[in-house]
Coordinates of C-alpha atoms in Angstrom, one line a residue:
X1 CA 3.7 5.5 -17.5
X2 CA 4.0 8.8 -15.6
X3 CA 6.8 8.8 -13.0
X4 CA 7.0 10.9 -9.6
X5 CA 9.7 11.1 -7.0
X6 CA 9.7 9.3 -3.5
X7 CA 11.6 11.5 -0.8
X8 CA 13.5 15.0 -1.4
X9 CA 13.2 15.7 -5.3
X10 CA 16.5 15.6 -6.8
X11 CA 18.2 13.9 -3.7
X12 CA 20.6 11.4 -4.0
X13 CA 18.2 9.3 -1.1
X14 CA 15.4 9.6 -3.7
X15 CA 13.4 7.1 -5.8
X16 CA 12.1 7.7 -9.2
X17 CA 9.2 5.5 -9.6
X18 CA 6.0 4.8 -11.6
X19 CA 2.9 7.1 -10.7
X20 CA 0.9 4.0 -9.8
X21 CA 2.0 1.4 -7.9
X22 CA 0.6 -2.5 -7.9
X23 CA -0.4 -3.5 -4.2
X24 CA 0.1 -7.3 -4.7
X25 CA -1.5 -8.7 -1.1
X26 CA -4.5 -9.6 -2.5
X27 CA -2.6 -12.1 -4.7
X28 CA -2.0 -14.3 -1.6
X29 CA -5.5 -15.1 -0.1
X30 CA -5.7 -11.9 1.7
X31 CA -9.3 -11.2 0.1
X32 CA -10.0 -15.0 0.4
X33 CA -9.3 -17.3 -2.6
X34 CA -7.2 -16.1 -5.6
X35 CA -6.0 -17.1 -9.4
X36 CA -2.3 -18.1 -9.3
X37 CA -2.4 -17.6 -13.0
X38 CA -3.9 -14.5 -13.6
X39 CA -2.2 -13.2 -10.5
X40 CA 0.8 -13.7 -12.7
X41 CA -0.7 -12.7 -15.3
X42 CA -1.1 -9.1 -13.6
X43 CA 1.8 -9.2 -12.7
X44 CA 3.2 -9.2 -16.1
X45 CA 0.8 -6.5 -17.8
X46 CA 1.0 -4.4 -14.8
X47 CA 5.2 -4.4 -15.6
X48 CA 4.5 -4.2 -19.2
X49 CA 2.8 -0.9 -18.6
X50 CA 5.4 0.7 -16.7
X51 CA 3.9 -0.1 -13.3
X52 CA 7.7 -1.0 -11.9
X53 CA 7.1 -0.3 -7.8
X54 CA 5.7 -3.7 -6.7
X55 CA 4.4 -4.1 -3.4
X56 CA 4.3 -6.8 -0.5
X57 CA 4.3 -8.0 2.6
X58 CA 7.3 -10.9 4.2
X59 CA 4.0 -12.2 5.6
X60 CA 1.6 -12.0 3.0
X61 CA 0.1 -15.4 2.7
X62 CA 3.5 -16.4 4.7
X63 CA 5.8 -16.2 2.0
X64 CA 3.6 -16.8 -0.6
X65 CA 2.8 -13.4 -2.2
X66 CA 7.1 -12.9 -2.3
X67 CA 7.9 -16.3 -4.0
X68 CA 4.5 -15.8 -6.3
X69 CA 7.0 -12.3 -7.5
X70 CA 9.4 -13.6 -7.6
X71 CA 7.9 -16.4 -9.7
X72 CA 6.6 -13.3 -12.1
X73 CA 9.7 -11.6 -12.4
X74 CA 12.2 -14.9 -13.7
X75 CA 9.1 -15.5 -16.2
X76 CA 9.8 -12.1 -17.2
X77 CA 13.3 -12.5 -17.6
X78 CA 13.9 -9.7 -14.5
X79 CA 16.4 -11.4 -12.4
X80 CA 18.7 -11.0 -14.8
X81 CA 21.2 -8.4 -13.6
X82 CA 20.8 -6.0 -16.2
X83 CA 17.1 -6.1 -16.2
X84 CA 16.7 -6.0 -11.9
X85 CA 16.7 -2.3 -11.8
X86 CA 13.6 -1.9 -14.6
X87 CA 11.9 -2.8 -11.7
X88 CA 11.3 -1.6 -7.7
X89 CA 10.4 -3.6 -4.9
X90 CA 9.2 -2.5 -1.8
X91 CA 8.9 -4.9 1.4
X92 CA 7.1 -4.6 4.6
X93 CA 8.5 -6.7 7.5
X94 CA 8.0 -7.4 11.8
X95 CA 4.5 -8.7 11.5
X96 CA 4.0 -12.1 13.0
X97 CA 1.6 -15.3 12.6
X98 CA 1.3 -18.4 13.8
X99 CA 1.1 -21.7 11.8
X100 CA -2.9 -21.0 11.5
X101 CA -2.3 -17.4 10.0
X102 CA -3.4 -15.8 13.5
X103 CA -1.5 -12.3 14.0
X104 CA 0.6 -12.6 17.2
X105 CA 2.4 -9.2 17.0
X106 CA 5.6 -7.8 15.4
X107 CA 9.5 -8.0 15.8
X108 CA 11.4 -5.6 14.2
X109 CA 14.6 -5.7 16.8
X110 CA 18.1 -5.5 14.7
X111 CA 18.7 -9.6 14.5
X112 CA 15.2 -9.7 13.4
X113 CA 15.3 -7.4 10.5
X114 CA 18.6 -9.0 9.2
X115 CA 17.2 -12.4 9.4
X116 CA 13.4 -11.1 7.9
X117 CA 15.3 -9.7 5.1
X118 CA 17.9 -13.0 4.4
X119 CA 15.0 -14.9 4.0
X120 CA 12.7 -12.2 1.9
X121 CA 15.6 -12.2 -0.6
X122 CA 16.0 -16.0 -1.3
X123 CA 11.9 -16.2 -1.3
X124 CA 12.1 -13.3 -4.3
X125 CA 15.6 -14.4 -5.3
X126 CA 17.0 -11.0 -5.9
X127 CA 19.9 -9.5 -4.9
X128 CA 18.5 -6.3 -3.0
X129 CA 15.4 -4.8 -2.4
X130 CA 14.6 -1.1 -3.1
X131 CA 12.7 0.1 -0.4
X132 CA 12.4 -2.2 3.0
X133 CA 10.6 -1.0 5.9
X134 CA 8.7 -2.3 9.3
X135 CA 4.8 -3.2 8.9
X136 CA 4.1 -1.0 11.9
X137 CA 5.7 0.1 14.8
X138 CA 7.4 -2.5 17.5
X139 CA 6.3 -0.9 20.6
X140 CA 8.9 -2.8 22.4
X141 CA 11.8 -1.9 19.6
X142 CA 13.0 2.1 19.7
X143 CA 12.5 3.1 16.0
X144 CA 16.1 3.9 15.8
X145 CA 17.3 0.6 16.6
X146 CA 15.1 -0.5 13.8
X147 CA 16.3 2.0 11.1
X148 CA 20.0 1.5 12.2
X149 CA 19.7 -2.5 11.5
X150 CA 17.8 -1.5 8.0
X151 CA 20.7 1.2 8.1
X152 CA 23.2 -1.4 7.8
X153 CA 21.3 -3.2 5.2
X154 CA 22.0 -0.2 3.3
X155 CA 25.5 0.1 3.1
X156 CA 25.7 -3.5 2.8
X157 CA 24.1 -3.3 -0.6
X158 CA 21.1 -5.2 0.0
X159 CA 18.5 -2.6 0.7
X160 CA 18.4 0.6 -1.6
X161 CA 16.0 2.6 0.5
X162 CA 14.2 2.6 3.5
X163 CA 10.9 3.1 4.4
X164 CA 8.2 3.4 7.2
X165 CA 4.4 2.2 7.4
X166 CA 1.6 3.4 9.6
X167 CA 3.5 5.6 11.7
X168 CA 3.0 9.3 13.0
X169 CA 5.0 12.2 13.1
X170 CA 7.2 11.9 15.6
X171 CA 8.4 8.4 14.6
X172 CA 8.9 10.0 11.3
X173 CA 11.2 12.6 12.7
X174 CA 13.3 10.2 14.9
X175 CA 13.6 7.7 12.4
X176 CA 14.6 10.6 9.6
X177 CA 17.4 11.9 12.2
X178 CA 18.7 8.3 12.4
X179 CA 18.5 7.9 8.3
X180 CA 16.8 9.5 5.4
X181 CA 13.9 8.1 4.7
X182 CA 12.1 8.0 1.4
X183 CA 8.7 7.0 2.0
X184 CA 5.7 6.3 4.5
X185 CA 3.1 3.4 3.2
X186 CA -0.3 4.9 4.5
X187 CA -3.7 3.9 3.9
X188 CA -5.3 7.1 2.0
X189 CA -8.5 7.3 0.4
X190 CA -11.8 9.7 0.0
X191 CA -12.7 8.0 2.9
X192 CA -9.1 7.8 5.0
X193 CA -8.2 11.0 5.4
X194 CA -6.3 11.1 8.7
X195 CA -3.0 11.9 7.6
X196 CA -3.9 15.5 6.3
X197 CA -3.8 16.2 10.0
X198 CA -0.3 16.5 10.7
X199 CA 1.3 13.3 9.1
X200 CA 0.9 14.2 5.3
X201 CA 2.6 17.8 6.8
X202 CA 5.3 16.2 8.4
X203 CA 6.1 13.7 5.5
X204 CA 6.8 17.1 3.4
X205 CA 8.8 18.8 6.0
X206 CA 11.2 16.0 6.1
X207 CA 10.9 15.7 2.3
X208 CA 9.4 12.0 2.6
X209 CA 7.0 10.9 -0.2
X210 CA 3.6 8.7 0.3
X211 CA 2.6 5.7 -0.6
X212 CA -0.7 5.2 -0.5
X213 CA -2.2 1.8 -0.1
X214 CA -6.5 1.5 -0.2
X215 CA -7.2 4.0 -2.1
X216 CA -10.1 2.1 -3.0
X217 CA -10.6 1.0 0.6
X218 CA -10.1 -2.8 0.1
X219 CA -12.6 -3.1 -2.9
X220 CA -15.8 -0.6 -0.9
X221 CA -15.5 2.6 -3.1
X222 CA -14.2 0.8 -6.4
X223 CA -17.6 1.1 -7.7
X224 CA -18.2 -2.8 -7.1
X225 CA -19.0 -4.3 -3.9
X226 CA -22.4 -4.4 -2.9
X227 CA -24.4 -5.7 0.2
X228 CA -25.4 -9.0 -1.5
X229 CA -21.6 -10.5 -1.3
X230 CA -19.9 -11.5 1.9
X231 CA -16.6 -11.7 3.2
X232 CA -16.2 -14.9 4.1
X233 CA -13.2 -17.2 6.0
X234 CA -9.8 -15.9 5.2
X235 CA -11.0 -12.7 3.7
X236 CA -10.0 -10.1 6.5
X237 CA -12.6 -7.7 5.4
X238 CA -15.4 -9.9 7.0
X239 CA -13.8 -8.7 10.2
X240 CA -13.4 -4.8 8.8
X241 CA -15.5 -2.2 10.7
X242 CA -17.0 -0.3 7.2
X243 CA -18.3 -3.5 5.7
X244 CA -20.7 -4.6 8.3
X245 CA -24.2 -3.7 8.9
X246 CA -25.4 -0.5 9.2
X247 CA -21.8 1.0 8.1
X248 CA -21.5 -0.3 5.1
X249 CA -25.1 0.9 4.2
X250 CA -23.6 4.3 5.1
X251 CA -20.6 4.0 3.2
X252 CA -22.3 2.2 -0.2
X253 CA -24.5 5.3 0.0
X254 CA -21.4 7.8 0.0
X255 CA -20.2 5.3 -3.3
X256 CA -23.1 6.2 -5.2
X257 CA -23.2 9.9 -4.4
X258 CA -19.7 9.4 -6.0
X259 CA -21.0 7.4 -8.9
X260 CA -22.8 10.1 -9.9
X261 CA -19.7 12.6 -10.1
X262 CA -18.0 9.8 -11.5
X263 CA -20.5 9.3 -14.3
X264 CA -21.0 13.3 -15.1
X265 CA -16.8 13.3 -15.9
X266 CA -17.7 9.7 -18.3
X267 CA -15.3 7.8 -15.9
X268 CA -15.8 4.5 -13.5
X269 CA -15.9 4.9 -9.6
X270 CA -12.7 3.5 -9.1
X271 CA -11.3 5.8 -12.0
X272 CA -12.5 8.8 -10.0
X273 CA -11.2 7.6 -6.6
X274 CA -7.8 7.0 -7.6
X275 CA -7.6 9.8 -9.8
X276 CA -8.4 11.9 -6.4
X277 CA -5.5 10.4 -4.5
X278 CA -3.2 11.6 -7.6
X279 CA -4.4 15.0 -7.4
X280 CA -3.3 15.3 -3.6
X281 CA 0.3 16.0 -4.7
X282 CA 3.1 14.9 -6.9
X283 CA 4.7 12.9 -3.6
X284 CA 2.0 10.8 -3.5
X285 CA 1.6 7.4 -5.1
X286 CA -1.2 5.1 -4.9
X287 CA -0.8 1.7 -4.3
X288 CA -3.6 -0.1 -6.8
X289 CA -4.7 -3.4 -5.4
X290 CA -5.6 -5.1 -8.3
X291 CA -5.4 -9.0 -8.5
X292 CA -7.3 -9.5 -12.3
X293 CA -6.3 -7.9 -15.8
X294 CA -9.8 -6.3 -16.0
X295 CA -9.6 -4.2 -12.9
X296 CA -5.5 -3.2 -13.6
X297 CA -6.5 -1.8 -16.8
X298 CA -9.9 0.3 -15.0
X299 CA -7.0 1.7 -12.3
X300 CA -4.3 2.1 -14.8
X301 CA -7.0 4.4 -16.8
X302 CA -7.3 6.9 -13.9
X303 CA -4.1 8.2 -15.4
X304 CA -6.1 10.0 -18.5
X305 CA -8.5 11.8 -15.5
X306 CA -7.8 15.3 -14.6
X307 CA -9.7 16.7 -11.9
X308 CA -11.1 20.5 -12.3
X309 CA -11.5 22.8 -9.2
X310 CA -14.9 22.2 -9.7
X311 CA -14.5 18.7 -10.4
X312 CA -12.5 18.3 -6.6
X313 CA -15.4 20.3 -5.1
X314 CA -18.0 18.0 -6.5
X315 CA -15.9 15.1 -4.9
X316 CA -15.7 16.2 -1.6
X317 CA -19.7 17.2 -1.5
X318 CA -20.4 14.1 -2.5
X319 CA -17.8 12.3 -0.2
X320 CA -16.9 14.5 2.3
X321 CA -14.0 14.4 4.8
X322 CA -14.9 12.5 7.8
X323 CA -17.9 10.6 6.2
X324 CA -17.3 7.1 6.5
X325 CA -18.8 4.8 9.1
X326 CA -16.3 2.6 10.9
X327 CA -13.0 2.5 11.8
X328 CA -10.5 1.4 8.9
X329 CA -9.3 -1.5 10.8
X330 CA -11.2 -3.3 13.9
X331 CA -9.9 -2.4 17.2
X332 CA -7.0 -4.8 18.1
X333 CA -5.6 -3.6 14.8
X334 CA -6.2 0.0 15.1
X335 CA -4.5 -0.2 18.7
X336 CA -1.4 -1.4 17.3
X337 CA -1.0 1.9 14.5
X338 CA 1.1 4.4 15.6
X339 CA -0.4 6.7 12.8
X340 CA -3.4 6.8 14.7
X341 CA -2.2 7.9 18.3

């Protein structure tokens, strides 16, 4: 597996990581219904392949997605002390749901990331995690407050690194002067390109690498959704702005202008997609949300696709910046990023 560096290259704050990513919401009904077997079993060939940053969420399927890891990683013998560092995990914190899975806002004051965390490590039953960070901003919680508490974490020896998620510039550069900081989680895609603005400029200022979830956009430019299926029930895309109506007619056009790039270089949709998002720099890592075998090996082949000039340029005529219809999230959600103010 190719490696690249998270935060200031050759820093002693920095992370050494996998060039890929596994997102691993999806494992814990996110999407609607999943496989707890091959979810494990993605797990395991996703590791076996050098995929070691794993992602998730405390709240992802409330608990479920961390003790489903942490399932994976004593069947792979990893919570064994000398085996723990072969892999990375990152962990998003604050957000919070009530017993029917509604989302009722986020807590990241001090106490609460102490306690978030106690509980994240007995659910994964490790002795640390590598990279901890809030799931967005606690508008009610000053962002150094928040880093100071992870801060402490730190020097406790329970976190490694910490991390921020869907915040903008000057977060970043308050929560940098409290701490370093080795990473923002971002969505980033063909088709979420807001953080070339002034975030993605920002993050290399202060030396701070990306990590890029939706690359694919939750499944809509893999290459494989189509208007015949529906998000249905707990599958939070039947609430996302670019999958309904006349928007996702819009954006399933933009796929297959992409297909057609996609099939002149011999590669898949998704191949092309990701591959894009790895050519954006050697700070950026894209989360790949892949829940099945099948689709983990399709993402892990974007690794073999390099992108011409003229390869790049065929891209962005055929997807170009600002195209998509809809807003990434609905509007309650999108009111609570502080990447998007």
């Amino acid at each position: 597996m190719q490696q690249r560096f998270l935060g200031m290259p050759g820093g002693a704050q920095g992370l050494a990581t996998s060039a890929l990513g596994l997102g691993c919401m999806g494992m814990s009904g996110m999407y609607g219904p999943s496989d707890r077997s091959e979810s494990v079993a993605t797990l395991h060939a996703a590791m076996d392949a050098g995929m070691v940053l794993l992602d998730t969420g405390d709240f992802y399927g409330m608990g479920h997605n961390e003790m489903l890891i942490g399932d994976a990683l004593a069947d792979a013998g990893f919570t064994r002390a000398h085996q723990r560092d072969e892999v990375q995990i990152s962990v998003k914190f604050g957000a919070q749901r009530d017993p029917a899975g509604n989302w009722i806002g986020f807590d990241a004051r001090p106490s609460a990331v102490k306690t978030a965390l106690s509980y994240t490590l007995q659910r994964l039953r490790v002795d640390h995690i590598d990279i901890y960070r809030p799931a967005r901003l606690d508008p009610n919680v000053p962002i150094e407050d928040t880093v100071g508490a992870i801060a402490d974490m730190v020097k406790a020896g329970y976190v490694r690194h910490i991390g921020l998620s869907e915040v903008g510039s000057d977060t970043l550069r308050r929560a940098a002067a409290v701490h370093p900081i080795v990473d923002l989680q971002i969505e980033y895609s063909l088709i979420s390109r807001g953080i070339e603005r002034d975030i993605l400029p920002t993050c290399r200022d202060l030396g701070i690498g990306i990590t890029a979830y939706g690359v694919l956009s939750r499944g809509l430019i893999s290459g494989h959704w189509n208007k015949e299926w529906e998000s249905k029930g707990a599958d939070f895309r039947a609430h996302s702005p670019r999958f309904q109506g006349e928007n996702l007619d819009h954006n399933l056009a933009l796929v297959e202008e992409l297909r057609r790039v996609a099939a002149e270089k011999g590669v898949s949709v998704a191949q092309i997609a990701i591959a894009w998002v790895l050519a954006q720099g050697q700070d950026i890592v894209p989360l790949i949300g892949a829940r099945r075998r099948d689709r983990l090996a399709e993402s892990l082949g974007a690794l073999d696709v390099t992108l011409t000039p003229d390869d790049l340029a065929a891209i962005e005529r055929a997807v170009p910046k600002d195209s998509a219809a809809g807003d990434r999230y609905n509007a309650h959600a999108m009111a609570s990023l502080d990447s998007e103010r």
